[in-house]
Coordinates of C-alpha atoms in Angstrom, one line a residue:
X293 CA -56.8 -19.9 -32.8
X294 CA -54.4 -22.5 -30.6
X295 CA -51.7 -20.3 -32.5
X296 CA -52.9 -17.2 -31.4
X297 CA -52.8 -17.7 -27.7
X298 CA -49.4 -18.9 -27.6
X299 CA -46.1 -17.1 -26.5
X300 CA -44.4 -15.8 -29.0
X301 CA -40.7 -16.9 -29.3
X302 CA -39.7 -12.7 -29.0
X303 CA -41.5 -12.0 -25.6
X304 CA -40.1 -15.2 -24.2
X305 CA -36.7 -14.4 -25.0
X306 CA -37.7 -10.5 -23.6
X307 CA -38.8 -12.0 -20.6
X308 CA -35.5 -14.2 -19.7
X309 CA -33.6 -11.6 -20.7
X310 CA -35.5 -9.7 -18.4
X311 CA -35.6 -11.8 -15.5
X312 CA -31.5 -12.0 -16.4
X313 CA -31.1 -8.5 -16.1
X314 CA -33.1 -8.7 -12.8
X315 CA -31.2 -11.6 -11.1
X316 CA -27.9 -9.9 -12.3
X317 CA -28.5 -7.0 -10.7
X318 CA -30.3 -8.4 -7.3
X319 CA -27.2 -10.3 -7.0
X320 CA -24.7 -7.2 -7.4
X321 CA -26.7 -5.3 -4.6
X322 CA -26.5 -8.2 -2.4
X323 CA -22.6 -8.6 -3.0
X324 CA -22.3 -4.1 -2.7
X325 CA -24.5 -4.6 0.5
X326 CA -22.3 -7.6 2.1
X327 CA -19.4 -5.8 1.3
X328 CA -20.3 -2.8 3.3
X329 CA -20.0 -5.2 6.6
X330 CA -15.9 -5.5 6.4
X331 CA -15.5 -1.6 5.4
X332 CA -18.2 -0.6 8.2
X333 CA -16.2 -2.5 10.5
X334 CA -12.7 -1.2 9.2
X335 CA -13.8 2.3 9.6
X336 CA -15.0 1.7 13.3
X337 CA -11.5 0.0 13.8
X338 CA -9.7 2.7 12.5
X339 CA -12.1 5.8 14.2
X340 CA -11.3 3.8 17.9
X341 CA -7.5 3.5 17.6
X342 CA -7.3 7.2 16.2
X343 CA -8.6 8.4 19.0
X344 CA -6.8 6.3 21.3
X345 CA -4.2 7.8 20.5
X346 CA -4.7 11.2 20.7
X347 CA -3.2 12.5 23.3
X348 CA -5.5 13.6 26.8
X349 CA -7.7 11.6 29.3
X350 CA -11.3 11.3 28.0
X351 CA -12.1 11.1 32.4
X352 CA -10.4 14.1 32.6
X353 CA -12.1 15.6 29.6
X354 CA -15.5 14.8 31.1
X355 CA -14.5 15.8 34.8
X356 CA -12.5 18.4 34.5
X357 CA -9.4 18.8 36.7
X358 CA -11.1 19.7 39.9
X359 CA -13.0 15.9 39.8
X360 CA -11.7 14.3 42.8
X361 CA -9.7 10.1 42.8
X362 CA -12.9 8.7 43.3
X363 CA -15.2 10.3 40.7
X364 CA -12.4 9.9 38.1
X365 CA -12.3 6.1 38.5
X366 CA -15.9 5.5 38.8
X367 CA -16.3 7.2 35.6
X368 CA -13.4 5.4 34.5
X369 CA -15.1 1.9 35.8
X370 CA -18.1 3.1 34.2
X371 CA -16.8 3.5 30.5
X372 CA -15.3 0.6 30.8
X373 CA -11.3 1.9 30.5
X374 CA -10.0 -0.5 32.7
X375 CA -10.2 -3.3 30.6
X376 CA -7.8 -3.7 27.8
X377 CA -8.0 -2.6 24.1
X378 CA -9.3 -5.2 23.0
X379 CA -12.6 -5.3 24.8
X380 CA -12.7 -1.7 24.9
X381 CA -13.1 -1.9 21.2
X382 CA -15.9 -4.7 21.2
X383 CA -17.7 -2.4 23.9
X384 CA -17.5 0.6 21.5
X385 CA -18.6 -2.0 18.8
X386 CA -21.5 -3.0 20.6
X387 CA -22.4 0.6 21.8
X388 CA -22.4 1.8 18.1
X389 CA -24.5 -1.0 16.5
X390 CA -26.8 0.4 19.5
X391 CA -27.0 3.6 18.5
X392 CA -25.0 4.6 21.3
X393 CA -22.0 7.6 20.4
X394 CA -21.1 8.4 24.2
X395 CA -22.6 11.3 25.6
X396 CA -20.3 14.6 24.7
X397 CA -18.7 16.4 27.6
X398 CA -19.0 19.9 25.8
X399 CA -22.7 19.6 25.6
X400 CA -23.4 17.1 28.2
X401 CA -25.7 15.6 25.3
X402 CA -25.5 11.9 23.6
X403 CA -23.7 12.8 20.7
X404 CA -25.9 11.1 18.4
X405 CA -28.7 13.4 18.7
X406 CA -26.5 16.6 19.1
X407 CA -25.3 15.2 15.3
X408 CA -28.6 14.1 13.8
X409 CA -29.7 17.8 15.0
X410 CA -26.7 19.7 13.3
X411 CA -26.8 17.1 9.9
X412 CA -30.3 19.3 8.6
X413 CA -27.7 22.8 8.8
X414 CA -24.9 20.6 6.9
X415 CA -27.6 19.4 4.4
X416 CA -28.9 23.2 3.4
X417 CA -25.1 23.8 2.9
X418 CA -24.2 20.3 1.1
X419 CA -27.1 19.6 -1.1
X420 CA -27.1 23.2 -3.4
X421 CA -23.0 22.5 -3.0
X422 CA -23.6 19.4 -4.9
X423 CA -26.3 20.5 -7.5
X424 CA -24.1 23.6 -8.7
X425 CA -21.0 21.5 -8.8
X426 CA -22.7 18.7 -10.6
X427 CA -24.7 21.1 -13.0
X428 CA -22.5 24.3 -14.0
X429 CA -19.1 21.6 -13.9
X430 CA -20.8 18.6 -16.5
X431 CA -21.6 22.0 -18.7
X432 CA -18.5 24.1 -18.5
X433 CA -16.2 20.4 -19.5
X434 CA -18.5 19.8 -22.5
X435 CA -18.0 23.4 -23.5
X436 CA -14.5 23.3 -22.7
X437 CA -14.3 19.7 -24.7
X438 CA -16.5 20.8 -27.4
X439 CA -13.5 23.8 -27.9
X440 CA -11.0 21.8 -27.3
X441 CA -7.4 24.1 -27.5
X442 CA -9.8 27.3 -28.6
X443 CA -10.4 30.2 -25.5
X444 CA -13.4 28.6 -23.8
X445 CA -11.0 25.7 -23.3
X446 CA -8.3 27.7 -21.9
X447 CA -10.4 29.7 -20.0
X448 CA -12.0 26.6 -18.5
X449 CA -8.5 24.9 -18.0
X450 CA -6.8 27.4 -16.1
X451 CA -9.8 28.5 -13.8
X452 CA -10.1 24.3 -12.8
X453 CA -6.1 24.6 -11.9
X454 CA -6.7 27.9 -10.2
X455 CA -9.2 26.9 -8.4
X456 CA -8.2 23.2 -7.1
X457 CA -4.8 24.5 -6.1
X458 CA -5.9 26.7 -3.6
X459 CA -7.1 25.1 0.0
X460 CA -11.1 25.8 0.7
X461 CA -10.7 28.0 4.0
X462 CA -8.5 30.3 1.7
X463 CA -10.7 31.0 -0.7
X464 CA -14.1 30.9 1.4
X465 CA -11.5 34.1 3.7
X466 CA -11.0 35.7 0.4
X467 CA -15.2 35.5 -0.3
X468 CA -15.4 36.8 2.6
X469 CA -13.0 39.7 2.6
X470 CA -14.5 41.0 -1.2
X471 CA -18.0 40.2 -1.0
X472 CA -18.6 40.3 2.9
X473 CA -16.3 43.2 4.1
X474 CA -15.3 44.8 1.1
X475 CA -18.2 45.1 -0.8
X476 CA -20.7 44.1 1.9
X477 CA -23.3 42.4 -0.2
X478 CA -24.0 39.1 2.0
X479 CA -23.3 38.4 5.8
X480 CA -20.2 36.6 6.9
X481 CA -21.2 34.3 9.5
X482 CA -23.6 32.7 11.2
X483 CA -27.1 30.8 10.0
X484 CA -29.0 33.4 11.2
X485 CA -29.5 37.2 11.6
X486 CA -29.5 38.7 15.2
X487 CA -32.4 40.5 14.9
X488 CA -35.7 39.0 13.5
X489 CA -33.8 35.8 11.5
X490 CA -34.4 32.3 11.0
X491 CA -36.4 32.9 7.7
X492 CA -36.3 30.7 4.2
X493 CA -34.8 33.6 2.7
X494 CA -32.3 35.1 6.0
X495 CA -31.1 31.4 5.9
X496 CA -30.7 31.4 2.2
X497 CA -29.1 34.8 2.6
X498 CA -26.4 33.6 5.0
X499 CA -25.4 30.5 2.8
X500 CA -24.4 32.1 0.1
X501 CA -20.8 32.1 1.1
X502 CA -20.8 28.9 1.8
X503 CA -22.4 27.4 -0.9
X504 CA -19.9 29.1 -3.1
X505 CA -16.9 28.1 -1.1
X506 CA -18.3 24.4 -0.6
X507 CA -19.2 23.9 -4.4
X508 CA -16.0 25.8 -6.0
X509 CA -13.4 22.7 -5.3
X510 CA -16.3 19.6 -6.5
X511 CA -17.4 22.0 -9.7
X512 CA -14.0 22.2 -10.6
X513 CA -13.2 18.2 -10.1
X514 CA -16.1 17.5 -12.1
X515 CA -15.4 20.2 -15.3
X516 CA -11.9 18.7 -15.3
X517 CA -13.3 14.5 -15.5
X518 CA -16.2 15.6 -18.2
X519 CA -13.8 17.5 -20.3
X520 CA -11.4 14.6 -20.4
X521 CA -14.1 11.8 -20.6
X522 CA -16.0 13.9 -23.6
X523 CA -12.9 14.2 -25.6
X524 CA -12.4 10.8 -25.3
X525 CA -15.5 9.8 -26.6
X526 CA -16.4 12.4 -29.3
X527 CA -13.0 10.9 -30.3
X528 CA -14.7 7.2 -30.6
X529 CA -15.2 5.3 -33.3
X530 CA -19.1 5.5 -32.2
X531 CA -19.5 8.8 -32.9
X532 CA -17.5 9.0 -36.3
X533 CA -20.0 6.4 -37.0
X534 CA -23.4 8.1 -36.2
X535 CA -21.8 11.6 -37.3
X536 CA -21.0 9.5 -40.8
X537 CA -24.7 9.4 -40.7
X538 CA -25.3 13.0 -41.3
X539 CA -27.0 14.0 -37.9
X540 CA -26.3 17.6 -36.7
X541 CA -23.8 18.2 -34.1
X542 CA -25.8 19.0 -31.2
X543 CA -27.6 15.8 -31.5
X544 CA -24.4 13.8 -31.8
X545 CA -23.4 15.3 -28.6
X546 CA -27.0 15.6 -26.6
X547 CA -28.1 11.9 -27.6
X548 CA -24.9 9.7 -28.7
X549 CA -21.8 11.3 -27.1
X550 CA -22.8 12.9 -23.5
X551 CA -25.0 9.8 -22.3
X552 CA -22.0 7.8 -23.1
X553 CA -19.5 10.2 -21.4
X554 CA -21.2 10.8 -18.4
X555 CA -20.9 7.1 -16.3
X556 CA -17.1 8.4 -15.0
X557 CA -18.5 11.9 -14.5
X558 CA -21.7 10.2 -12.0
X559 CA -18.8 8.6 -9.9
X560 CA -16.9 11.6 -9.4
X561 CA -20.3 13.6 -8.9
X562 CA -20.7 10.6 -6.3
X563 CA -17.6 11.1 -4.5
X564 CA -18.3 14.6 -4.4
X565 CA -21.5 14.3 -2.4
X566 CA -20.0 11.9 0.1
X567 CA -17.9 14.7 0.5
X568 CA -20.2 17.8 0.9
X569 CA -22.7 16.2 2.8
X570 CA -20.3 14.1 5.1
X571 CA -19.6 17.6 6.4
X572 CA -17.2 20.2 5.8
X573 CA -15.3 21.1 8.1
X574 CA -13.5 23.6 7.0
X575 CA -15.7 25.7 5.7
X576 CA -18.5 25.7 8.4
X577 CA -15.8 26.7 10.8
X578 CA -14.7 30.1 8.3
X579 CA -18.1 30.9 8.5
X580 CA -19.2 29.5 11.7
X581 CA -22.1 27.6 10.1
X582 CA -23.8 24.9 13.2
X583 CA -23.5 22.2 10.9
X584 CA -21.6 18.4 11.7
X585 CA -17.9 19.8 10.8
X586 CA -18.4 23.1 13.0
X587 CA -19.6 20.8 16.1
X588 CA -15.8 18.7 15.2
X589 CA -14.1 21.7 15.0
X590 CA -15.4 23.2 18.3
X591 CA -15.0 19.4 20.1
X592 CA -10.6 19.4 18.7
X593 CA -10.6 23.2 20.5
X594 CA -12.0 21.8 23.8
X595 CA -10.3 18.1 23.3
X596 CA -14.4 16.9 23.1
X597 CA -12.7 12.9 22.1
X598 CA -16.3 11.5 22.6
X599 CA -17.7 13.9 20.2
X600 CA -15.1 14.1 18.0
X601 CA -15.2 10.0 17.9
X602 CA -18.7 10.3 16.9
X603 CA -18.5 12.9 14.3
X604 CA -15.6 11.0 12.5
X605 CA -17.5 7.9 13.2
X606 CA -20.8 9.8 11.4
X607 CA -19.3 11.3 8.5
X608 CA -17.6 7.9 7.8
X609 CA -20.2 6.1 7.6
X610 CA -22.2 8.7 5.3
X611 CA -19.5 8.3 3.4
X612 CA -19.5 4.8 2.4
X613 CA -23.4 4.6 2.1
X614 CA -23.3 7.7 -0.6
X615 CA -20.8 5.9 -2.4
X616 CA -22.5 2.7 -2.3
X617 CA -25.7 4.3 -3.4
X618 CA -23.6 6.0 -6.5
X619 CA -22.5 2.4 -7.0
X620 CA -25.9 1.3 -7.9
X621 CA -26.8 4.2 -9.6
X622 CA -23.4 3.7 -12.0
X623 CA -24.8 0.0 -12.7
X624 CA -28.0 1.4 -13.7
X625 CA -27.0 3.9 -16.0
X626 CA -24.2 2.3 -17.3
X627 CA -25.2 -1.0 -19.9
X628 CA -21.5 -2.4 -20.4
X629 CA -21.5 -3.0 -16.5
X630 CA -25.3 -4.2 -16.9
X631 CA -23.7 -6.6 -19.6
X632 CA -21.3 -7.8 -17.5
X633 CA -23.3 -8.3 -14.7
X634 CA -25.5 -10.5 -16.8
X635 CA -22.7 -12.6 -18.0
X636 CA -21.1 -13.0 -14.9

């Protein structure tokens, strides 16, 4: 009876190895989170000097050339350009960890919310971008891998070089001159129509072109990484093994050699969405979408620096927390790294 109520030997080794696995892995967020401080700080480093050196007076910028002496260095006094570069910088440091972008002398708005408000139109762009390209490019590279040197192959092959050799604004022009002028099937530009928009589907309408431009260069980046990380591992001694076994094909490749293919694939896929939903900028401006990358196209055309800090600012720091999220999600999915982690 004593016997029966005791721990078994198995589950206490299941629970260390458990509570292994767990310290492991709250470890590696700690060290993925504490290494975001330096880059944060490197990217607000390198966002202030670039625009310091761009040429044009922000005081000018904001007054225009009719401002008289006075007003320009009051404003100047006020922002704090008098004093050198280097507390400048810890000024802008300490506005930012604030919350505190400048206000944008376009708008005459704090470019924080004139960003937050344009990141929702970026998003209904970024986030089908990123689902096509993740979905249509993981299936066309295991069909092109699975028919490896056959026609599906070369098909797949030469559309990937076709299509990441040509630069986004060109082909998202070319969209719109065969499926918006020539054919005209969808609308051009814009979010909305003129007359009686702003619906789900008038909204939907409008992003087609977008979406298709956005999504063409990432699906085409991620066909090319799961065709070359599927051949690599249906070429494994893994596979030979469980294919020795007798199991059909599509469950060698559904269960055994796609799970173990995909970890690069999620990375790229990672790198992607940083990418897309950072903003960009090109292909908001073609279409004139209001999204983050329009609003840093239109602040360059009328030398906006505060703005333009900001958005560069934003999109940078997007950047580093999709990728840091993908970083997690890699260690997740991926048990050699969890092994590591573990041993480490």
């Amino acid at each position: 009876m004593i016997a029966s109520i005791r721990p078994q030997p198995t589950d206490d080794r299941t629970n260390h190895r458990t509570w292994e696995g767990l310290e492991a892995m709250s470890r590696f967020l700690l060290n993925r989170v504490l290494q975001l401080v330096p880059v944060a700080l490197g990217v607000t480093i390198v966002v202030f000097l670039m625009v310091q050196i761009i040429p044009g007076d922000i005081v000018d910028a904001q007054l225009g050339s009719q401002a008289s002496g006075a007003e320009k260095a009051a404003l100047r006094e006020s922002l704090g350009l008098n004093q050198n570069i280097v507390v400048q910088y810890f000024v802008y440091l300490s506005n930012v960890v604030r919350g505190d972008l400048g206000v944008s002398s376009t708008y005459h708005e704090p470019v924080t919310s004139i960003l937050f408000a344009r990141l929702g139109n970026t998003a209904i762009l970024a986030i089908p971008a990123v689902i096509i390209a993740a979905v249509f490019g993981i299936l066309l590279g295991t069909a092109a891998a699975l028919r490896q040197n056959g026609p599906v192959d070369r098909v797949v092959t030469i559309s990937v070089l076709f299509v990441t050799s040509m630069p986004s604004f060109w082909l998202g022009m070319l969209l719109v001159i065969v499926f918006g002028v020539g054919l005209q099937w969808v609308p051009t530009s814009g979010m909305e129509s003129t007359l009686g928009g702003g619906s789900f589907s008038d909204i939907a309408w409008h992003a087609i072109l977008p979406v298709m431009t956005l999504s063409a260069w990432s699906l085409a980046v991620i066909a090319r990484m799961t065709r070359s990380s599927m051949i690599e591992t249906l070429k494994s001694d893994y596979v030979r093994s469980v294919r020795g076994k007798g199991l059909p094909e599509r469950l060698v490749v559904a269960k055994h050699a796609l799970p173990n293919a995909l970890p690069p694939v999620i990375t790229v896929v990672g790198l992607q969405a940083g990418f897309l939903l950072s903003g960009a900028v090109l292909t908001e401006t073609v279409f004139a979408w209001p999204g983050i990358g329009f609003a840093m196209s239109q602040a360059i055309e009328n030398r906006d620096t505060v703005l333009l800090q900001g958005g560069i600012l934003f999109i940078a720091i997007i950047f580093v927390l999709v990728n840091f999220f993908v970083d997690v999600l890699y260690a997740f999915l991926n048990p050699k790294l969890r092994r590591q982690l573990q041993r480490a």
